[in-house]
Short mmCIF file of C-alpha atoms and ligand atoms in Angstrom, two decimals:
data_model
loop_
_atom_site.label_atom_id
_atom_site.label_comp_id
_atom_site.label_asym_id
_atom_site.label_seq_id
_atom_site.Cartn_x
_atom_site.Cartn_y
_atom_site.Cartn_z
CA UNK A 28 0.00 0.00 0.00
CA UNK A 29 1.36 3.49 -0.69
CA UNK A 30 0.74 6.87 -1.73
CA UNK A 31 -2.44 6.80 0.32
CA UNK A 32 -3.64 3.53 -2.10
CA UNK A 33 -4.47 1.77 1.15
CA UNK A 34 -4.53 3.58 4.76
CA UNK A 35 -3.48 1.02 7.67
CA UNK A 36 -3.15 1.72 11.37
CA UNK A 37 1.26 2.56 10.75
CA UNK A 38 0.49 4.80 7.90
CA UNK A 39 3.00 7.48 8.25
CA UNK A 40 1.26 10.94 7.73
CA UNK A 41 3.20 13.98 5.53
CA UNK A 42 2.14 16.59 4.06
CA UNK A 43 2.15 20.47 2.62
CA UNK A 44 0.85 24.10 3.90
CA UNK A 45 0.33 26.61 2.05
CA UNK A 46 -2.30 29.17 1.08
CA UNK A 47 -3.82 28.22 -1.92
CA UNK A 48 -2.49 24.83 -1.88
CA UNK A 49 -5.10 23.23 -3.94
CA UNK A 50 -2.76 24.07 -7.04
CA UNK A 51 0.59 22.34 -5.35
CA UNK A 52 2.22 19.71 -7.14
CA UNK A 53 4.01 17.95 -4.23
CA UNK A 54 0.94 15.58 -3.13
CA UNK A 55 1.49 13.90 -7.25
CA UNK A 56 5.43 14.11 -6.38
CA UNK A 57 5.25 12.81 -2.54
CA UNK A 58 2.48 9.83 -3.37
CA UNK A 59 3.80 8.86 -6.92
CA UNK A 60 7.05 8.18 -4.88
CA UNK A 61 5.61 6.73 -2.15
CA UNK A 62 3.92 4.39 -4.59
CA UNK A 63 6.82 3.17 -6.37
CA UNK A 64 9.26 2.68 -3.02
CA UNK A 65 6.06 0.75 -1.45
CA UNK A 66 6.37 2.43 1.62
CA UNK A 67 2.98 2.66 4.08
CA UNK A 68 2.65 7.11 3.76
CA UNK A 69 0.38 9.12 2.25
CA UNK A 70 1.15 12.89 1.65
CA UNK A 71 -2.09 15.61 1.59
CA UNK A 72 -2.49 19.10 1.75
CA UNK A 73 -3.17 21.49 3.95
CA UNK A 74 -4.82 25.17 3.54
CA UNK A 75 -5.13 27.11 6.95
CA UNK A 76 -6.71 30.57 7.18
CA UNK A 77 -4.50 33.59 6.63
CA UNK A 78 -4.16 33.77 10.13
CA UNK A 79 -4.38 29.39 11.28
CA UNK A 80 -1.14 27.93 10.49
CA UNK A 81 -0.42 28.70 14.02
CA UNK A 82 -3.06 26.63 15.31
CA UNK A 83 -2.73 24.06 12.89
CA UNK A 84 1.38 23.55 13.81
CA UNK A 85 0.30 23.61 16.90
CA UNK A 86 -2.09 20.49 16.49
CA UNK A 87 0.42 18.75 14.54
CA UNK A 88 3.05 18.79 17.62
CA UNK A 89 4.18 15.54 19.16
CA UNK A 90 4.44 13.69 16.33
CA UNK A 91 0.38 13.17 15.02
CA UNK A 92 1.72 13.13 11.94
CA UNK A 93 5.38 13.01 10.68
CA UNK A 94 5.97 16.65 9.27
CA UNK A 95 5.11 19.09 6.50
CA UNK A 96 6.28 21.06 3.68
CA UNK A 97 5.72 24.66 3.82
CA UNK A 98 4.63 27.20 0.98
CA UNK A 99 3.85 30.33 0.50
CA UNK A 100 2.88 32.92 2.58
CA UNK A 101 3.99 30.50 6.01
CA UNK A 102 7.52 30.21 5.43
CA UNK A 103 8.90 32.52 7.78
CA UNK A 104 6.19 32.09 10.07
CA UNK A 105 7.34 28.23 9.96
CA UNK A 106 10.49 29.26 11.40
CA UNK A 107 9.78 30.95 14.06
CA UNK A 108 7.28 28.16 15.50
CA UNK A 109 10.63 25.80 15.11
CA UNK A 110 12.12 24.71 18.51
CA UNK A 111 15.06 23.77 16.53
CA UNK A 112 16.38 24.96 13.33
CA UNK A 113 18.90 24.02 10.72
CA UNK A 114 21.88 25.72 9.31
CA UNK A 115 20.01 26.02 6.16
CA UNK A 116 16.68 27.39 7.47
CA UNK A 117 18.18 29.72 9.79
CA UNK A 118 20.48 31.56 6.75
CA UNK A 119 17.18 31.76 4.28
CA UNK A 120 15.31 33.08 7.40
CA UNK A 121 12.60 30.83 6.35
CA UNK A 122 11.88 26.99 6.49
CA UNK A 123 10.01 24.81 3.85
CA UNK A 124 10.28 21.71 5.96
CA UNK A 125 8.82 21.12 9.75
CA UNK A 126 9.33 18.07 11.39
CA UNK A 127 6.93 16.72 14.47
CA UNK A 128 9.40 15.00 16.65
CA UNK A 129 8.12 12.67 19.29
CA UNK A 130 8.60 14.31 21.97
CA UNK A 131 7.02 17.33 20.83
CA UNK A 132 9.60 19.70 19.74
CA UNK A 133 9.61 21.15 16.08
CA UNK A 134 12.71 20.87 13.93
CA UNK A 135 12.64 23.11 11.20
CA UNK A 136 14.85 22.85 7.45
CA UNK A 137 14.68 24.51 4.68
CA UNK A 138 15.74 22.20 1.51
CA UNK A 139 14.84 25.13 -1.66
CA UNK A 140 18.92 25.97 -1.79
CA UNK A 141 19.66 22.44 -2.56
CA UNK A 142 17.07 22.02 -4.76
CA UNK A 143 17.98 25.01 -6.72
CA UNK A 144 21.80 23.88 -6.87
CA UNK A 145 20.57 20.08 -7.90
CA UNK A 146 18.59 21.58 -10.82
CA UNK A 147 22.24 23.62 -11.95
CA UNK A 148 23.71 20.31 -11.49
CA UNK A 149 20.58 18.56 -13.86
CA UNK A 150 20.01 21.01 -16.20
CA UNK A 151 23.73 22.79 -16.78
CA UNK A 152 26.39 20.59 -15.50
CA UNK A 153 28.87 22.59 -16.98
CA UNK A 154 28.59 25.19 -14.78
CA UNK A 155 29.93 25.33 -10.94
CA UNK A 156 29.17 27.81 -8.21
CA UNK A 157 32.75 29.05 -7.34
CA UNK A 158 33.68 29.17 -11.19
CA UNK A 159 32.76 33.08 -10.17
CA UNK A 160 30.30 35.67 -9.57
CA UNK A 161 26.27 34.97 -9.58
CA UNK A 162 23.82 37.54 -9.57
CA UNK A 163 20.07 36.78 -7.90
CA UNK A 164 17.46 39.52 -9.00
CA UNK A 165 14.98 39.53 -6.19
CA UNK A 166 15.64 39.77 -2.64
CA UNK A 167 12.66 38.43 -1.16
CA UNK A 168 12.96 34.34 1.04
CA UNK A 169 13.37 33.02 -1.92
CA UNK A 170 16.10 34.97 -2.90
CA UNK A 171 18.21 35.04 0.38
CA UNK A 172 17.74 30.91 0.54
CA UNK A 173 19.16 31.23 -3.15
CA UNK A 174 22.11 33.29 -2.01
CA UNK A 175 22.75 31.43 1.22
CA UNK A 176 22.88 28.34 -0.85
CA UNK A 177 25.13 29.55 -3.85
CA UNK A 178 27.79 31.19 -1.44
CA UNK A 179 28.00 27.80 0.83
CA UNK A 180 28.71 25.86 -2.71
CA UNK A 181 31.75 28.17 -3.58
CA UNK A 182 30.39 31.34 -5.23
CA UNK A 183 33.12 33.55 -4.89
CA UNK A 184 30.33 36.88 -4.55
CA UNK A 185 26.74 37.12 -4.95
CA UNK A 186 25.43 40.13 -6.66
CA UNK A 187 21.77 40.69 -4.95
CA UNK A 188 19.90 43.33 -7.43
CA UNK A 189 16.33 44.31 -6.39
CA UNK A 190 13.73 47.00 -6.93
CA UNK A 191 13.99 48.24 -3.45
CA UNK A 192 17.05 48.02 -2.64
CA UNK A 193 16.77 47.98 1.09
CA UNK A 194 16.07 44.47 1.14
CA UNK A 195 18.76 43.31 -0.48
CA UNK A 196 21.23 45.39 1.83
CA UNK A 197 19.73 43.67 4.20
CA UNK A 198 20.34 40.27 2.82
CA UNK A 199 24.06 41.56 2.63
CA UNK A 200 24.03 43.04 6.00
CA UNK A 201 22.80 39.26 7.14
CA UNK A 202 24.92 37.47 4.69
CA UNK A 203 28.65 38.46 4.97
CA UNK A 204 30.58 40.16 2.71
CA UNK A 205 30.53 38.06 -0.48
CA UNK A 206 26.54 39.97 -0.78
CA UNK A 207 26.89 43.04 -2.84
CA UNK A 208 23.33 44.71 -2.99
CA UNK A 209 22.69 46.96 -6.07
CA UNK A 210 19.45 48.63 -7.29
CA UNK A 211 17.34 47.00 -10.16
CA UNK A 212 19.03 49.76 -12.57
CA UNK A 213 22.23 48.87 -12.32
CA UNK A 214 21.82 45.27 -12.89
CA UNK A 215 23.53 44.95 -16.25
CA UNK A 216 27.06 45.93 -14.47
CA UNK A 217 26.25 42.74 -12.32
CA UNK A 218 25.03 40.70 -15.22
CA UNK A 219 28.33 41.65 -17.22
CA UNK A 220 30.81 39.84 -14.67
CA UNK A 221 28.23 36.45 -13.89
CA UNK A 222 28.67 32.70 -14.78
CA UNK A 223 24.74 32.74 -13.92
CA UNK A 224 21.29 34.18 -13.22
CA UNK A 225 19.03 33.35 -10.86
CA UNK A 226 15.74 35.13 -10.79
CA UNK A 227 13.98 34.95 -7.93
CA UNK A 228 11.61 37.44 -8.11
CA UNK A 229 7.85 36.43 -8.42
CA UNK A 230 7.47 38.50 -11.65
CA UNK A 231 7.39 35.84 -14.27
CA UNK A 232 3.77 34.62 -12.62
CA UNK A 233 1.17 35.72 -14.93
CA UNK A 234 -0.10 38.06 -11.88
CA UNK A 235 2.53 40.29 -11.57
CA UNK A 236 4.42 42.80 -13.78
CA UNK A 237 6.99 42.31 -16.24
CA UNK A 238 10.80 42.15 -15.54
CA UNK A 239 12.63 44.26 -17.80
CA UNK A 240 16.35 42.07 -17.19
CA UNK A 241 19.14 43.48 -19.76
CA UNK A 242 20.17 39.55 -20.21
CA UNK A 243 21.78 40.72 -23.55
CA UNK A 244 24.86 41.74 -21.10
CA UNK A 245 25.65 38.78 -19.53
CA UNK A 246 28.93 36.63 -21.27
CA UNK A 247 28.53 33.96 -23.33
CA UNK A 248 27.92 30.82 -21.30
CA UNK A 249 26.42 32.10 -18.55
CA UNK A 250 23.32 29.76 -17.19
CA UNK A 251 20.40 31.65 -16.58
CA UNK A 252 17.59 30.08 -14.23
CA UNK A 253 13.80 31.49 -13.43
CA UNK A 254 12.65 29.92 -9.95
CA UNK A 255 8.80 30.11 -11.68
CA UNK A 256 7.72 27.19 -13.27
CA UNK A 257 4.04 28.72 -14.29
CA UNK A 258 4.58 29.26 -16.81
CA UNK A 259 7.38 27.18 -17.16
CA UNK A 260 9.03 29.23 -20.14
CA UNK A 261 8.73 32.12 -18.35
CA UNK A 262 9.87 35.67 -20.42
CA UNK A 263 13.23 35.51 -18.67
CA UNK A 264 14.17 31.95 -19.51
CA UNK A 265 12.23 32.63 -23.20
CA UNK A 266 15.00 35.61 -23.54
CA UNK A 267 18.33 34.01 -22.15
CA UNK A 268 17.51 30.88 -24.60
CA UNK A 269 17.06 33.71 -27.63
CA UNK A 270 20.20 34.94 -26.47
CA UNK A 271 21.44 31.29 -26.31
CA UNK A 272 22.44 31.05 -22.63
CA UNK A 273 22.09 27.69 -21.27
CA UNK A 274 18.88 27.62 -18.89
CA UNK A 275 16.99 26.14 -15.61
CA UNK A 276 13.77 25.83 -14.83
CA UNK A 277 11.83 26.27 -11.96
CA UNK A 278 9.99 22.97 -12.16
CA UNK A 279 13.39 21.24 -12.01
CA UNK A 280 14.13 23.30 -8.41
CA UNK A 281 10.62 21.90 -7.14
CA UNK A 282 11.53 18.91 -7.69
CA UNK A 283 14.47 18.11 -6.41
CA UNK A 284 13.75 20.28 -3.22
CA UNK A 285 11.14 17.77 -2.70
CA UNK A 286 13.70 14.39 -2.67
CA UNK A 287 15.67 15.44 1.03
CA UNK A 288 11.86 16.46 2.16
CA UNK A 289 10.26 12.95 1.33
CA UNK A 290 13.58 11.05 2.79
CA UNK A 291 13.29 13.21 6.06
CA UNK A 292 9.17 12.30 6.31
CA UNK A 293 9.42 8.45 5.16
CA UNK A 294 13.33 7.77 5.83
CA UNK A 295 14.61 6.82 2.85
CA UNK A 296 15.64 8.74 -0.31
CA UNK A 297 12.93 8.70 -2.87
CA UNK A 298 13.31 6.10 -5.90
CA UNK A 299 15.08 7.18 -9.01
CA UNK A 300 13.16 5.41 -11.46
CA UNK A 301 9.26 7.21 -10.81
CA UNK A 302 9.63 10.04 -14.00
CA UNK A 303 8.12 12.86 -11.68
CA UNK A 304 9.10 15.39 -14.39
CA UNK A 305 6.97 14.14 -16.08
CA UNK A 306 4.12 13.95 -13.53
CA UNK A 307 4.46 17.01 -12.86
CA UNK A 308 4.38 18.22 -16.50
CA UNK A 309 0.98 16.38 -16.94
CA UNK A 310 -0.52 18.22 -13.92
CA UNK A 311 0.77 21.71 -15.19
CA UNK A 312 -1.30 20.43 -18.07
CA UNK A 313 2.45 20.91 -20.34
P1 NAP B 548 8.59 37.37 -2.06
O1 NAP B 548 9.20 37.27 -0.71
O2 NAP B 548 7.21 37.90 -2.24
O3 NAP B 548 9.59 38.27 -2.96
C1 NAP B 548 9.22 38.69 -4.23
C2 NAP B 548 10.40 39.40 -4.90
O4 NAP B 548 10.01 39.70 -6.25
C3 NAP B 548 10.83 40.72 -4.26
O5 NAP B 548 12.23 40.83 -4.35
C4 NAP B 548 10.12 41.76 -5.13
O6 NAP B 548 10.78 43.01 -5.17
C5 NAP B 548 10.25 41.10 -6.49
N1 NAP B 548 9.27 41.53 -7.50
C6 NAP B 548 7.95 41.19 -7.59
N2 NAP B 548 7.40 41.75 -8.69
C7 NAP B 548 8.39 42.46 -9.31
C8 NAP B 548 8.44 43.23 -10.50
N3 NAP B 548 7.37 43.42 -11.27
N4 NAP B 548 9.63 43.80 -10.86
C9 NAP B 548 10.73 43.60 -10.08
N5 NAP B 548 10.75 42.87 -8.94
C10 NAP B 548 9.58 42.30 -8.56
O7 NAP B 548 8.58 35.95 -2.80
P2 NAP B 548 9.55 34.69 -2.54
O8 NAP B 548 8.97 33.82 -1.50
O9 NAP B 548 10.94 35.16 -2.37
O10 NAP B 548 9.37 33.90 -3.93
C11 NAP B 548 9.83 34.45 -5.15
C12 NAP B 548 9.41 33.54 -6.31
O11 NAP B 548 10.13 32.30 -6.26
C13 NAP B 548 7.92 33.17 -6.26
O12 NAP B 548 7.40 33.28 -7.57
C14 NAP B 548 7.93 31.73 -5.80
O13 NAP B 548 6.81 31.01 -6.27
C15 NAP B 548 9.22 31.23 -6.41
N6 NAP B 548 9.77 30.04 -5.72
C16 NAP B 548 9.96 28.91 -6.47
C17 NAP B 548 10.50 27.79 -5.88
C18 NAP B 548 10.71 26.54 -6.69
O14 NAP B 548 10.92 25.46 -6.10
N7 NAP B 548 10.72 26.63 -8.01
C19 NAP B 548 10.86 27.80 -4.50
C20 NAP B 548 10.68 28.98 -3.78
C21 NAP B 548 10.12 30.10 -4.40
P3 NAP B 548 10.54 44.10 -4.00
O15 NAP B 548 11.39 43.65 -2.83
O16 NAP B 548 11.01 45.36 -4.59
O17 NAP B 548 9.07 44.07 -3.70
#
């Protein structure tokens, strides 16, 4: 039994939070996996009210069921209900992962970083962090997990360029000295000197406004990724490949954020031959 096929008294419970969650692809990732490794789990969603996740942590404390992924908007709010916190969490001031240990205590994690530097390794293997500078447009969780993550693999500096630049000073401020902050303007000086691009702001979404990203000044080579997979050819990546930079795409980031999340529910890593890209592909309807 698996993937919720079957529901037995030692089902082991997992889950994500978010708000919507209704459109999240990690149940389809989580219980396709499940399925395949024949482990007893299921993994559902959750969708608290703006102000429940709280109360719904809460509930979840002492272990009723194993732990949960966290989305948007609870992220940081996940942190700060963590009793313990990981290296990783703590420098992207915001935790996609909470664990329900036994004895009550929440541990928290945050596994986006290594997803994003899994889906460099998938999708450009070519290129390596501390081959020299990257530059992150956005400076938002997302973005400071992003830079935490590239400077711990070897990135030599991090150029942090958002439209108010405040927050990515602070980034630097919380970062170290590798963190140079510049204003959304000035990004092509940035762009010039980078082996890659990470943007991690949420304007590729259909919702939001446009990026206007001088991509034509970035050097040949340089690998340019868009952490929003809807849609997945977002403008940015549909420029940089126009441009012929090498690309990344945000799809390939969820994913592989989700293997350390499934091992730390169900305690093993999740089996290689389930073709979740594709899964997930068919649910974006791609
Ligand atoms: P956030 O905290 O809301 O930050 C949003 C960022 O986008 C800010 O830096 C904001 O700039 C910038 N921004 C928004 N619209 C803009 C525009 N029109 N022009 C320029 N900058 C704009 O969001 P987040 O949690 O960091 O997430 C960022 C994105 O990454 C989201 O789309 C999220 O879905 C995605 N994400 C994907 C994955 C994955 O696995 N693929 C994982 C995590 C996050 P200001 O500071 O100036 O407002």
């Amino acid at each position: 039994m698996t993937g919720g096929d079957r529901i037995t008294g030692k089902t082991v419970v997992a889950g994500v939070v978010g708000r919507p969650v209704a459109h999240s692809l990690s149940p389809a990732l989580h219980n396709a996996w499940l399925k395949a490794a024949g482990i007893d789990g299921v993994y559902v969603p959750f969708a608290p009210d703006a102000h429940g996740f709280e109360r719904l942590v809460h509930g979840f404390r002492g272990g009723a069921i194993r732990g949960v992924n966290v989305t948007l908007p609870f992220k940081e709010e996940a942190l700060r209900l963590a009793d313990r916190v990981s290296d990783a969490a703590r420098d992207a001031a915001a935790a996609n992962v909470l664990l329900f240990e036994p004895d009550g205590r929440i541990v928290a994690d945050n596994t986006d970083g290594f997803g994003l530097l899994k889906a460099f390794e998938v999708q450009a293997p070519q290129w390596s962090a501390d081959r020299g500078p990257v530059t992150v447009v956005g400076a938002g969780g997302a973005a400071r997990g992003a830079v935490a993550a590239l400077i711990r693999a070897g990135a030599p500096k991090v150029f942090v360029v958002n439209r108010t630049l405040a927050r990515a000073e602070a980034i630097a401020h919380a970062l170290g000295a590798k963190v140079r902050p510049l204003p959304l303007p000035h990004a092509a000086g940035a762009l010039r000197d980078s082996t890659a691009v990470v943007n991690a702001t949420s304007a590729g979404l259909a919702a939001e406004g446009a990026l206007d990203l001088p991509l034509d000044a970035t050097p040949d080579g340089c690998v340019v990724m868009d952490m929003v997979y809807k849609p997945l050819e977002t403008p940015v990546l549909a420029q940089a490949r126009a441009l012929g930079r090498p690309v990344v795409d945000g799809l390939e980031m969820l994913i592989r954020q989700a293997e350390p999340s499934f091992e730390a529910f169900f305690g093993r890593y999740p089996p290689a031959d389930v073709d979740v890209r594709a899964l997930a592909l068919e649910a974006l309807g791609l």
